[in-house]
Coordinates of C-alpha atoms in Angstrom, one line a residue:
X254 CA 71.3 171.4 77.5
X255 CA 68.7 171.2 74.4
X256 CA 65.2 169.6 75.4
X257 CA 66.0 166.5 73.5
X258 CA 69.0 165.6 75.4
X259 CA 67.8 166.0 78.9
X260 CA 64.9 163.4 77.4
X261 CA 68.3 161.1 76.7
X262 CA 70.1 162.3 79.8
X263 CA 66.4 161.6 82.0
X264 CA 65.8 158.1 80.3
X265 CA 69.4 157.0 80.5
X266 CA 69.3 157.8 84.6
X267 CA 65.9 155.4 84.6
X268 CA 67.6 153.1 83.0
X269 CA 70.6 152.8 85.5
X270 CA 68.4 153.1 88.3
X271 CA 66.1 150.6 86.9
X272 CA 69.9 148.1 86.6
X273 CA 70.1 149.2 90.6
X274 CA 66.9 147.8 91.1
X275 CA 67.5 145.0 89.5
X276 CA 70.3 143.5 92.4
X277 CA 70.1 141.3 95.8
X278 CA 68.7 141.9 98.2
X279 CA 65.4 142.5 95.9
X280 CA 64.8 139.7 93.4
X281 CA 64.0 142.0 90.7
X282 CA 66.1 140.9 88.3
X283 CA 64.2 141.2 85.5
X284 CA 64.5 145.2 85.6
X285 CA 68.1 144.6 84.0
X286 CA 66.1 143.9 80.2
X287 CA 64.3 146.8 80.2
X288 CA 67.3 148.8 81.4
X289 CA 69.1 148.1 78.3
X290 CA 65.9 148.3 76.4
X291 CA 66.2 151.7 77.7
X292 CA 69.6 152.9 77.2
X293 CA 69.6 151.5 73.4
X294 CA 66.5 153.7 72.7
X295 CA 68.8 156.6 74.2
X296 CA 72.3 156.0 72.6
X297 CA 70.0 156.3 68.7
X298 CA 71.3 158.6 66.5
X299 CA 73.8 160.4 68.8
X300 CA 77.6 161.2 68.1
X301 CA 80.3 159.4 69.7
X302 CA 80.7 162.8 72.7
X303 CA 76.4 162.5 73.2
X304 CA 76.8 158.6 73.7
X305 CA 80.4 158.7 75.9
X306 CA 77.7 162.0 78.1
X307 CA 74.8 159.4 78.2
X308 CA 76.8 156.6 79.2
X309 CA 78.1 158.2 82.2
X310 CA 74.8 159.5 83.2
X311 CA 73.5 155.9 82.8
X312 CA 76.7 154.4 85.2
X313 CA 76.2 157.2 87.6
X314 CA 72.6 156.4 88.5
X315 CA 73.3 152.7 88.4
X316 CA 76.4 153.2 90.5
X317 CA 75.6 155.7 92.9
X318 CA 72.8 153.1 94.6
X319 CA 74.7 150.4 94.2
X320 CA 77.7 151.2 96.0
X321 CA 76.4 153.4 99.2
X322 CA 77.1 150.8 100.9
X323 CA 80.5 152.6 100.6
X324 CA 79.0 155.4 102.4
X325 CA 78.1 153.4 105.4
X326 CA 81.8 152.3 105.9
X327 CA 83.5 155.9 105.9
X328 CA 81.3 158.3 105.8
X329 CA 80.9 159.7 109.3
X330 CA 84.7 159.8 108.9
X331 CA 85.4 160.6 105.1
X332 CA 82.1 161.9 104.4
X333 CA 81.0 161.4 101.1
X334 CA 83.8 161.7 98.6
X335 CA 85.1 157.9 98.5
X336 CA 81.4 156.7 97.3
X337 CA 81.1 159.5 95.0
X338 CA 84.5 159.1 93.7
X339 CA 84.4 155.4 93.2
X340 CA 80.9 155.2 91.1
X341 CA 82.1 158.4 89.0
X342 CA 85.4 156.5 88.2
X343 CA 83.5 153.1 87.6
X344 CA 80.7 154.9 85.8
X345 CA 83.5 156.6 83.1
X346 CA 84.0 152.8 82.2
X347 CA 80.5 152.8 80.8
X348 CA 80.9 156.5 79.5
X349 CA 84.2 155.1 77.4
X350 CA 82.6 152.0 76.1
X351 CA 79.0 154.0 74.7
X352 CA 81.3 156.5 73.0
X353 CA 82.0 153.3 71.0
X354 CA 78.1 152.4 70.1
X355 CA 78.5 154.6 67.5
X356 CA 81.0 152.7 65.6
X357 CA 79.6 150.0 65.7
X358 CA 76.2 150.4 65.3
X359 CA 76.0 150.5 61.6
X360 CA 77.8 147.0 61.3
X361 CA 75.0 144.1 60.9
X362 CA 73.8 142.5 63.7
X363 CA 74.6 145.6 65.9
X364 CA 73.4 144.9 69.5
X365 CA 75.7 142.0 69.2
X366 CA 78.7 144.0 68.7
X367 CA 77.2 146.6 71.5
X368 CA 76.6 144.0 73.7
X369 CA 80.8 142.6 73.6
X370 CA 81.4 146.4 74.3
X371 CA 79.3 146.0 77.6
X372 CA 81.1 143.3 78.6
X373 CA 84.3 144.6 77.6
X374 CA 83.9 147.5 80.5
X375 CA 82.7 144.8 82.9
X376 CA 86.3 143.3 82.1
X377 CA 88.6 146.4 82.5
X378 CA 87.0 147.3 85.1
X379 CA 87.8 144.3 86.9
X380 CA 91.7 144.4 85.6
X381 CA 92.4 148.5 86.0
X382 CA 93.3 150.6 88.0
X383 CA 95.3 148.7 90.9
X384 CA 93.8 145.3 89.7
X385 CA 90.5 146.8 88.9
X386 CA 86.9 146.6 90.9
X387 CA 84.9 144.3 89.7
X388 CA 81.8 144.9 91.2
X389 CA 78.5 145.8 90.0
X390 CA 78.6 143.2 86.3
X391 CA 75.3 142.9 85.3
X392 CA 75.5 138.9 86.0
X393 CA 75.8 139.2 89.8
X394 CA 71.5 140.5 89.9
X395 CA 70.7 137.6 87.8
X396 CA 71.0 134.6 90.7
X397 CA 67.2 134.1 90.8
X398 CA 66.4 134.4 87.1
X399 CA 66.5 132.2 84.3
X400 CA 69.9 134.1 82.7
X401 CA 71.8 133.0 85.4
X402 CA 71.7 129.3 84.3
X403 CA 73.9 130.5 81.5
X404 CA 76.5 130.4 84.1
X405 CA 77.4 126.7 84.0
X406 CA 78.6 127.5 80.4
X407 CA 80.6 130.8 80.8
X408 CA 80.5 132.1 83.7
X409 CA 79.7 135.4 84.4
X410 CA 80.2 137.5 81.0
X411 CA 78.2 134.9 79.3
X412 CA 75.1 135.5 81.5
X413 CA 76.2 139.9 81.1
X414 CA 76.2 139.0 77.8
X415 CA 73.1 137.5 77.7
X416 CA 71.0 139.9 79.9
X417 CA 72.3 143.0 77.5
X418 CA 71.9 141.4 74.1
X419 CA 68.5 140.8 75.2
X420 CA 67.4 144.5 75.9
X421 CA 69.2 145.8 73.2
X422 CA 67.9 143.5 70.3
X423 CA 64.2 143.8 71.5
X424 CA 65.3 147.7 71.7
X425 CA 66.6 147.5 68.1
X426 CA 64.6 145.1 66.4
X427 CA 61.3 145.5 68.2
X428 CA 59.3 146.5 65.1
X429 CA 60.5 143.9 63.3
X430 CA 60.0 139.6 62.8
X431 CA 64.2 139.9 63.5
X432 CA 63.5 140.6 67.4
X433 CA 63.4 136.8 67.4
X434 CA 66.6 136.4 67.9
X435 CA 67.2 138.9 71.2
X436 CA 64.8 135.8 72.7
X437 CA 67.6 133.0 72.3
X438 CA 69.6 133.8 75.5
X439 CA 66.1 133.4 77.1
X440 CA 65.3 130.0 74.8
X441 CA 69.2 129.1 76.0
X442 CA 68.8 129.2 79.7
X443 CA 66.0 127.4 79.6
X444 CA 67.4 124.3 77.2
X445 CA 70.6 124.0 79.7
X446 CA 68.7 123.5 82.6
X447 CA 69.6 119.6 82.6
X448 CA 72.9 120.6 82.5
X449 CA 72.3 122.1 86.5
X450 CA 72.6 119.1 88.8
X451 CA 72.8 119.3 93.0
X452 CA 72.9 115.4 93.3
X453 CA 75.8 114.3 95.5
X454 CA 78.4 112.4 93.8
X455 CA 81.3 111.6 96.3
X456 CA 79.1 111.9 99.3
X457 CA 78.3 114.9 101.5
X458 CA 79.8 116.3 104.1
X459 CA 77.9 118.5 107.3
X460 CA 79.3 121.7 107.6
X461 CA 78.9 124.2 110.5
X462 CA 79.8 127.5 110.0
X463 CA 80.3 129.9 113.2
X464 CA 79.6 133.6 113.3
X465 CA 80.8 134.9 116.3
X466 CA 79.3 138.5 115.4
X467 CA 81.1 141.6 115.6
X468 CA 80.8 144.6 117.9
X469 CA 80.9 147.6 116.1
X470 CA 80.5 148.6 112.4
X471 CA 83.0 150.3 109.6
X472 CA 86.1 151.9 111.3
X473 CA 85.5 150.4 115.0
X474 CA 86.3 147.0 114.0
X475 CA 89.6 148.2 113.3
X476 CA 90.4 148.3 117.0
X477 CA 88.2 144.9 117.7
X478 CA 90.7 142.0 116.8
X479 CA 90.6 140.7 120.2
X480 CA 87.1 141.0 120.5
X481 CA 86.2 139.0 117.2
X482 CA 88.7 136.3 118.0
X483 CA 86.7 136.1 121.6
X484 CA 83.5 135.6 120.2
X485 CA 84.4 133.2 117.8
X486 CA 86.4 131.4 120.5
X487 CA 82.9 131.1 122.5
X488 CA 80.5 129.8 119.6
X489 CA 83.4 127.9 119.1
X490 CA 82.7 126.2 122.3
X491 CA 79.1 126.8 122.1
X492 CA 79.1 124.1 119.2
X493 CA 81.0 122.1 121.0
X494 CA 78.8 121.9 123.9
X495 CA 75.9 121.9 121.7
X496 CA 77.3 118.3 119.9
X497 CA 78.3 116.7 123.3
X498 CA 74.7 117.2 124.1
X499 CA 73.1 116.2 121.2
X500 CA 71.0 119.5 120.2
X501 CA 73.3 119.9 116.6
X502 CA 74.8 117.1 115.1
X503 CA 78.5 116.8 115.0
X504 CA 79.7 118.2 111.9
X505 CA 82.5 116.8 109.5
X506 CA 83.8 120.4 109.1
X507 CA 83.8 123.6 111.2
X508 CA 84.4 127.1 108.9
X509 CA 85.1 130.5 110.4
X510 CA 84.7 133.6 108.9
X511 CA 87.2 135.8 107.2
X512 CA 89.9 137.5 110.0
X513 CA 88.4 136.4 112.8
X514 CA 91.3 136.1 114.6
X515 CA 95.3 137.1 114.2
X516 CA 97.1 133.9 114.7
X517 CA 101.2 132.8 114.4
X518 CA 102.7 129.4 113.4
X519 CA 102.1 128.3 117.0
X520 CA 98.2 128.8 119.0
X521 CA 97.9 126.8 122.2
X522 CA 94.5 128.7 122.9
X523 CA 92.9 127.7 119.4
X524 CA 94.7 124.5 119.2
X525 CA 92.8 123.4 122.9
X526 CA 89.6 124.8 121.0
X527 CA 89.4 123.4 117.9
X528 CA 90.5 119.7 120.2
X529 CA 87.9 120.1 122.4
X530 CA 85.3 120.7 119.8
X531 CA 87.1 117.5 117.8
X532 CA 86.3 118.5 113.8
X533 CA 88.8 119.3 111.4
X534 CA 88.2 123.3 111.1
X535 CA 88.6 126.3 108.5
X536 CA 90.6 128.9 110.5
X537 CA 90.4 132.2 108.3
X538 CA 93.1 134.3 109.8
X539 CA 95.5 137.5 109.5
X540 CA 99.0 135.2 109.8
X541 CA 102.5 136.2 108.7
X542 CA 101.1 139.3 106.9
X543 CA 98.6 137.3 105.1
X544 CA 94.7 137.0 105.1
X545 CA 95.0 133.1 105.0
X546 CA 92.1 130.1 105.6
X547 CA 94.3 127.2 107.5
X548 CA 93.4 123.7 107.8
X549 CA 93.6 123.1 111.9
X550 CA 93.6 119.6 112.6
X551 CA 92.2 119.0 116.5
X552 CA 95.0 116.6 117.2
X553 CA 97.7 117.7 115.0
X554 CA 97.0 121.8 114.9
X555 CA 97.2 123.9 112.0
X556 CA 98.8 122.8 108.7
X557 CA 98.0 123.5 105.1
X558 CA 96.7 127.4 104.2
X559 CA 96.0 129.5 100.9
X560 CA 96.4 132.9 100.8
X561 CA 94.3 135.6 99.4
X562 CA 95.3 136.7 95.8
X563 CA 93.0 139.2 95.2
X564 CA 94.0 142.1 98.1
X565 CA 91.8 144.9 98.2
X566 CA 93.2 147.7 97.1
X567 CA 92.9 150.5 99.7
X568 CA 92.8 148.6 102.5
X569 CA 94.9 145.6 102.2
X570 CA 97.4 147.0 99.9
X571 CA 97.5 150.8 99.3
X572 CA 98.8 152.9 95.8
X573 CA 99.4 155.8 95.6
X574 CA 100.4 156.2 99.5
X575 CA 100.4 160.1 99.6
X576 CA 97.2 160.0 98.3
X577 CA 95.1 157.9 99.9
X578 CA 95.7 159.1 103.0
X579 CA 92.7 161.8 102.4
X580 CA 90.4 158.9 101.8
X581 CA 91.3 155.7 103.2
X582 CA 91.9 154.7 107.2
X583 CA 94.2 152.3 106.1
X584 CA 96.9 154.3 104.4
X585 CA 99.2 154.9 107.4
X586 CA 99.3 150.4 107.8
X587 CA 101.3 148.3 106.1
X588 CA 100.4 146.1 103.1
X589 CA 99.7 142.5 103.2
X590 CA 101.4 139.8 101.1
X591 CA 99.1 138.5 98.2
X592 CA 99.0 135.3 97.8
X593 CA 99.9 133.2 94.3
X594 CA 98.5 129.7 94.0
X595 CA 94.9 128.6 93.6
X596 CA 93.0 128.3 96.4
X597 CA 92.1 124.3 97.4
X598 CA 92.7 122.9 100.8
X599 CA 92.3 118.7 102.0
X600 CA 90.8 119.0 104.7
X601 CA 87.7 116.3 106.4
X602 CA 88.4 113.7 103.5
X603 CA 87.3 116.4 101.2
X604 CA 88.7 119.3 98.6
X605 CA 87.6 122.1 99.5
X606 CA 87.8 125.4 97.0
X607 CA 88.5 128.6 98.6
X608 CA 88.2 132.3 98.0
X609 CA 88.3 134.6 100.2
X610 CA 85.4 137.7 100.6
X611 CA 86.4 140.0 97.6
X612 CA 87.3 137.2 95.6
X613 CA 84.3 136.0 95.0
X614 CA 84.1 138.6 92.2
X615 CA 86.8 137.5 90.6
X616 CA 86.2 134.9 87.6
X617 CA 89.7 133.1 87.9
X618 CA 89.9 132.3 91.6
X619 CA 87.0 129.9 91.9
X620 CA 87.8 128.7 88.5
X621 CA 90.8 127.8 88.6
X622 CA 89.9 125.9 92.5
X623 CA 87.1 123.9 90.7
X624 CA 89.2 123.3 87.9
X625 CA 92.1 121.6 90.7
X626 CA 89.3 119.0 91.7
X627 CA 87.2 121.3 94.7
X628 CA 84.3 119.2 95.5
X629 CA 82.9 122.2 97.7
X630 CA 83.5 125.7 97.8
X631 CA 83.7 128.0 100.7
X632 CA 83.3 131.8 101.1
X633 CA 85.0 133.4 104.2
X634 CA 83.8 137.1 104.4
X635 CA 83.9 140.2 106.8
X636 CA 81.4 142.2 106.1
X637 CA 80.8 143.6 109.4
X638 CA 82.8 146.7 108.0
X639 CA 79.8 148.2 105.8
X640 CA 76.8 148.0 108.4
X641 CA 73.3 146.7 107.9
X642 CA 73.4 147.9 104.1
X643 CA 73.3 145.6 100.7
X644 CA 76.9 145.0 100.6
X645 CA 76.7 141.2 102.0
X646 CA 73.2 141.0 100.1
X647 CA 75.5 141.7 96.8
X648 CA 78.1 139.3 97.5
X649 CA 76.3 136.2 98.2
X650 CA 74.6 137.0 94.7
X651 CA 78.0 136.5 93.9
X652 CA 78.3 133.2 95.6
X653 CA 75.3 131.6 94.2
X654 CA 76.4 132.7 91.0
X655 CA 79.7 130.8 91.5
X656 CA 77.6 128.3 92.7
X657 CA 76.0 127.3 89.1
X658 CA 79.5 128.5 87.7
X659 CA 80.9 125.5 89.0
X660 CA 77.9 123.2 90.6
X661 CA 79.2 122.8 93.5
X662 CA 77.4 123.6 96.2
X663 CA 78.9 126.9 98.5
X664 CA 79.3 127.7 102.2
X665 CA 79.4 131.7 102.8
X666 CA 80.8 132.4 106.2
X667 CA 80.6 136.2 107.6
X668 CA 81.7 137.4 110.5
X669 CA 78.3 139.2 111.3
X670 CA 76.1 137.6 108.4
X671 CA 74.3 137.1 106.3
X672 CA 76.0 133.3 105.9
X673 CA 74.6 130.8 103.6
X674 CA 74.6 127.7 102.6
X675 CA 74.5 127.7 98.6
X676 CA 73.3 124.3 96.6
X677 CA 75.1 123.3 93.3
X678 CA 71.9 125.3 92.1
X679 CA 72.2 128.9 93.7
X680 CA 69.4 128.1 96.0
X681 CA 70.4 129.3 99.3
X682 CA 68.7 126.3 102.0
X683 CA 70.3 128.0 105.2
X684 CA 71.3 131.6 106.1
X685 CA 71.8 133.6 109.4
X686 CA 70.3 137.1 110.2
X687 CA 73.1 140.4 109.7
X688 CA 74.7 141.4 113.1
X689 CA 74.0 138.3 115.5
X690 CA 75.8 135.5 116.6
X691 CA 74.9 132.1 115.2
X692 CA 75.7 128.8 114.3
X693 CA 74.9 127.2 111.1
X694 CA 74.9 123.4 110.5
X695 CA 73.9 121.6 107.2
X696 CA 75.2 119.1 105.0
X697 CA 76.4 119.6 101.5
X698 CA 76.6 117.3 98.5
X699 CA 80.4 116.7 97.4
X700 CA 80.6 117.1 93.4
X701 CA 83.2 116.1 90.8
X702 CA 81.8 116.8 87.1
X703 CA 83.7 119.5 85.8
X704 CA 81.5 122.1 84.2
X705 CA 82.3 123.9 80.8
X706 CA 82.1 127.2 82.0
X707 CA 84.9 125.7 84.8
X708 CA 87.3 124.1 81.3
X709 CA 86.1 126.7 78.9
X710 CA 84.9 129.5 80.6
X711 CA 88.6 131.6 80.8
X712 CA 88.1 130.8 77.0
X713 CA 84.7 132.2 76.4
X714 CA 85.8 135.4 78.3
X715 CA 89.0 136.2 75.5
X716 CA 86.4 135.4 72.7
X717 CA 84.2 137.9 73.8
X718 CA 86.7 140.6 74.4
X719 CA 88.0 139.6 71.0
X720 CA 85.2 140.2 69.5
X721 CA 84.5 143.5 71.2
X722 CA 88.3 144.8 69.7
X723 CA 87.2 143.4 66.4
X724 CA 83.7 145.0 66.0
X725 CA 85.5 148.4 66.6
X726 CA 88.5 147.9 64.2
X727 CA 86.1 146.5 61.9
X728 CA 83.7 149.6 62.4
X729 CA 86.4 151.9 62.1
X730 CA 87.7 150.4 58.8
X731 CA 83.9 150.9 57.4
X732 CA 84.4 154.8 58.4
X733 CA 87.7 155.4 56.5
X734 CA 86.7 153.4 53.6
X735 CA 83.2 155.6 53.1
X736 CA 85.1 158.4 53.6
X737 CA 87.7 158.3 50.8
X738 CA 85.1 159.4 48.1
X739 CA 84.6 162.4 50.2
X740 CA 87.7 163.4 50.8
X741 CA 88.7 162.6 46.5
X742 CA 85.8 164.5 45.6

């Protein structure tokens, strides 16, 4: 490698370490600009192969830290080729979309065009393969920044979209009175702030959420179902005991955390629970080969559910059988039933929104539950599975993001932490420690005003894509076209 691209190659791995940085559980989210100042300085003047090379270096450092939480779930057993796999896969994403910059970076207004490309890998990542991965956009280290605001509008790409057309167009037009205009995402999430409300407007509700803690980490808890449903079982009456005698008040609403317990259509043992405690209850539960949150009524039992639609792959559904047997625990068990409508429960006088763990990083889910009148949103999560690293740290970014998404305020229950209690604001006002039981009790505001990123945001998301196919047909066109005389001569 010449001198000059291992200067590239050394200042695009900054850069995607600097994007690491940038992510919960630090607040450094204002590492992501310079990150993309960065890689724009790096990807000047290269061929389409230097740029697809630099891309992948710049993925690979960004994804490697991001993800080893990955290696805390199944290394000891897999060692270290699912992490390693994974970011090298999701970093080739990156890799195919800077192979592109080229193209597109003699049209006007380039890290515009750029920027749609960025967001473009963001979306196919989170589509293919297997229903895509979604983790790691550049909007979910944004929650305690001014970008993220840009939520309430559209949602996670438009706050990507925002972070990356900022670095690039200082990058690009830094030297020049034009690098005005890589300030207006900045000038934009600042005007919209009235648009970010956590008043209560159909009343509030109190909401405890129990975390009965788990006793092992990564591939123990696969043995542990009895164990989890025990300990929830005993906070369950914990809280109760704790109401009777005054020292929590009685909630409206009792959530538990994602497969705490394995459950049929009949449960004698949760049903004499959930009555003695006497509050309408979130049961998240594997039932009839389903990860499903049901509505337990303590005098009439269980009754509505939604079932998860977003399975992981791997692990609640498996491809490619054969094959993932030499990387995945799960491959020799059966795969669960996806679910297929939104997820939005009555349950305590209230809609309640639902979706469940890996969800959470899926646009549509908690869209499409706001959109169906969810007045408060709830997370059930296991995250028990990937130890004391920055996995559950990364996913309630996710949460408060949704938070803003929507305004509605966002209850994040884990079986072993961190759970949260998220305002219409992404403010977190209550959360429990990682690996201890607990109960959590606040209250909530119940909202109604339907946000635009909630009616428009699906709709924002297309135009961006569209413009990303456009910029490179147009691009391409420009090529041909200066290439005829060439080719006459």
């Amino acid at each position: 490698m010449r001198k000059p691209d291992l200067a590239r190659h050394g200042a695009a791995a900054l850069a995607g370490g600097a994007l690491a940085l940038s992510f919960p559980p630090r607040t450094l989210w204002w590492l992501a600009v310079p990150a993309f100042v960065v890689l724009w300085l790096a990807l000047q003047g290269t061929t389409a192969r230097r740029s697809a090379g630099l891309g992948f270096t710049f993925g690979l450092t960004f994804f490697l830290p991001h993800l080893w939480w990955i290696q805390h779930f199944l290394g000891n057993d897999f060692g270290p080729w699912p992490w390693l796999v994974l970011s090298a896969l999701m970093a080739l994403f990156i890799c195919a979309v800077c192979a592109l910059f080229p193209l597109v970076g003699r049209l006007p207004a380039a890290p515009v065009w750029a920027t749609t490309l960025f967001v473009l890998q963001e979306t196919l990542r989170g589509l293919i393969p297997f229903n895509g991965f979604p983790w790691g956009r550049v909007a979910f280290g944004q929650v305690d920044g001014p970008f993220a605001r840009l939520a309430v509008i559209g949602g996670a790409p438009l706050v990507t979209f925002a972070v990356v057309f900022t670095g690039f167009g200082l990058a690009a037009w830094l030297p020049r009175w034009t690098r005005a205009w890589a300030l207006v995402p900045v000038v934009a999430s600042l005007a919209i702030t009235p648009l970010i409300s956590v008043e209560a407007q159909a009343g509030d509700r109190t909401v405890a959420v129990v975390q009965g803690n788990a006793p092992d980490i990564g591939l123990g808890l696969l043995s542990e179902g009895a164990t989890l449903r025990a300990n929830h079982l005993r906070k369950t009456a914990e809280l109760a005991a704790l109401v009777r005698g005054g020292a929590l008040p009685k909630p409206d609403l009792v959530v538990w955390p994602e497969s705490a317990t394995r459950t049929g259509d009949r449960d004698p043992v949760l049903d004499g629970a959930i009555a003695d405690l006497g509050v309408p209850t979130l049961v998240s539960a594997l039932r009839d080969n389903k990860n499903s949150v049901i509505t337990w009524d303590p005098k009439t039992g269980a009754g509505q559910s939604y079932a998860k639609q977003e399975l992981v792959p791997f692990a609640e559904h498996i491809p490619l059988r054969p094959l993932a047997r030499i990387f995945t625990p799960f491959a020799d068990q059966g795969d669960l039933d996806a679910g297929t409508e939104p997820g939005v429960l009555d349950i305590a006088g209230t809609r309640v929104g639902v979706g469940i763990c890996y969800e959470v990083a899926y646009d549509y889910v908690l869209r499409e539950s706001a959109a169906a009148g969810a007045q408060l949103l709830v997370v059930p999560t296991n995250n028990a599975w990937y130890g004391r690293g920055e996995m559950t740290y990364q996913q309630l970014g996710m949460a408060r993001l949704r938070a803003i998404e929507h305004g509605r305020a966002v209850v994040v229950a884990a079986i072993s932490g961190v759970s949260a209690v998220v305002r219409p604001d992404g403010s977190v006002v209550r959360s429990t420690g990682m690996f201890t039981d607990d109960l959590m009790v606040d209250t909530v505001p119940l909202r109604t005003d339907v946000t635009f990123a909630t009616r428009f945001g699906g709709a924002i998301h297309v135009l961006l894509t569209g413009a990303a196919l456009a910029a490179c047909a147009l691009g391409l066109w420009r090529r041909r076209r200066s290439s005829v005389p060439a080719e006459q001569g």
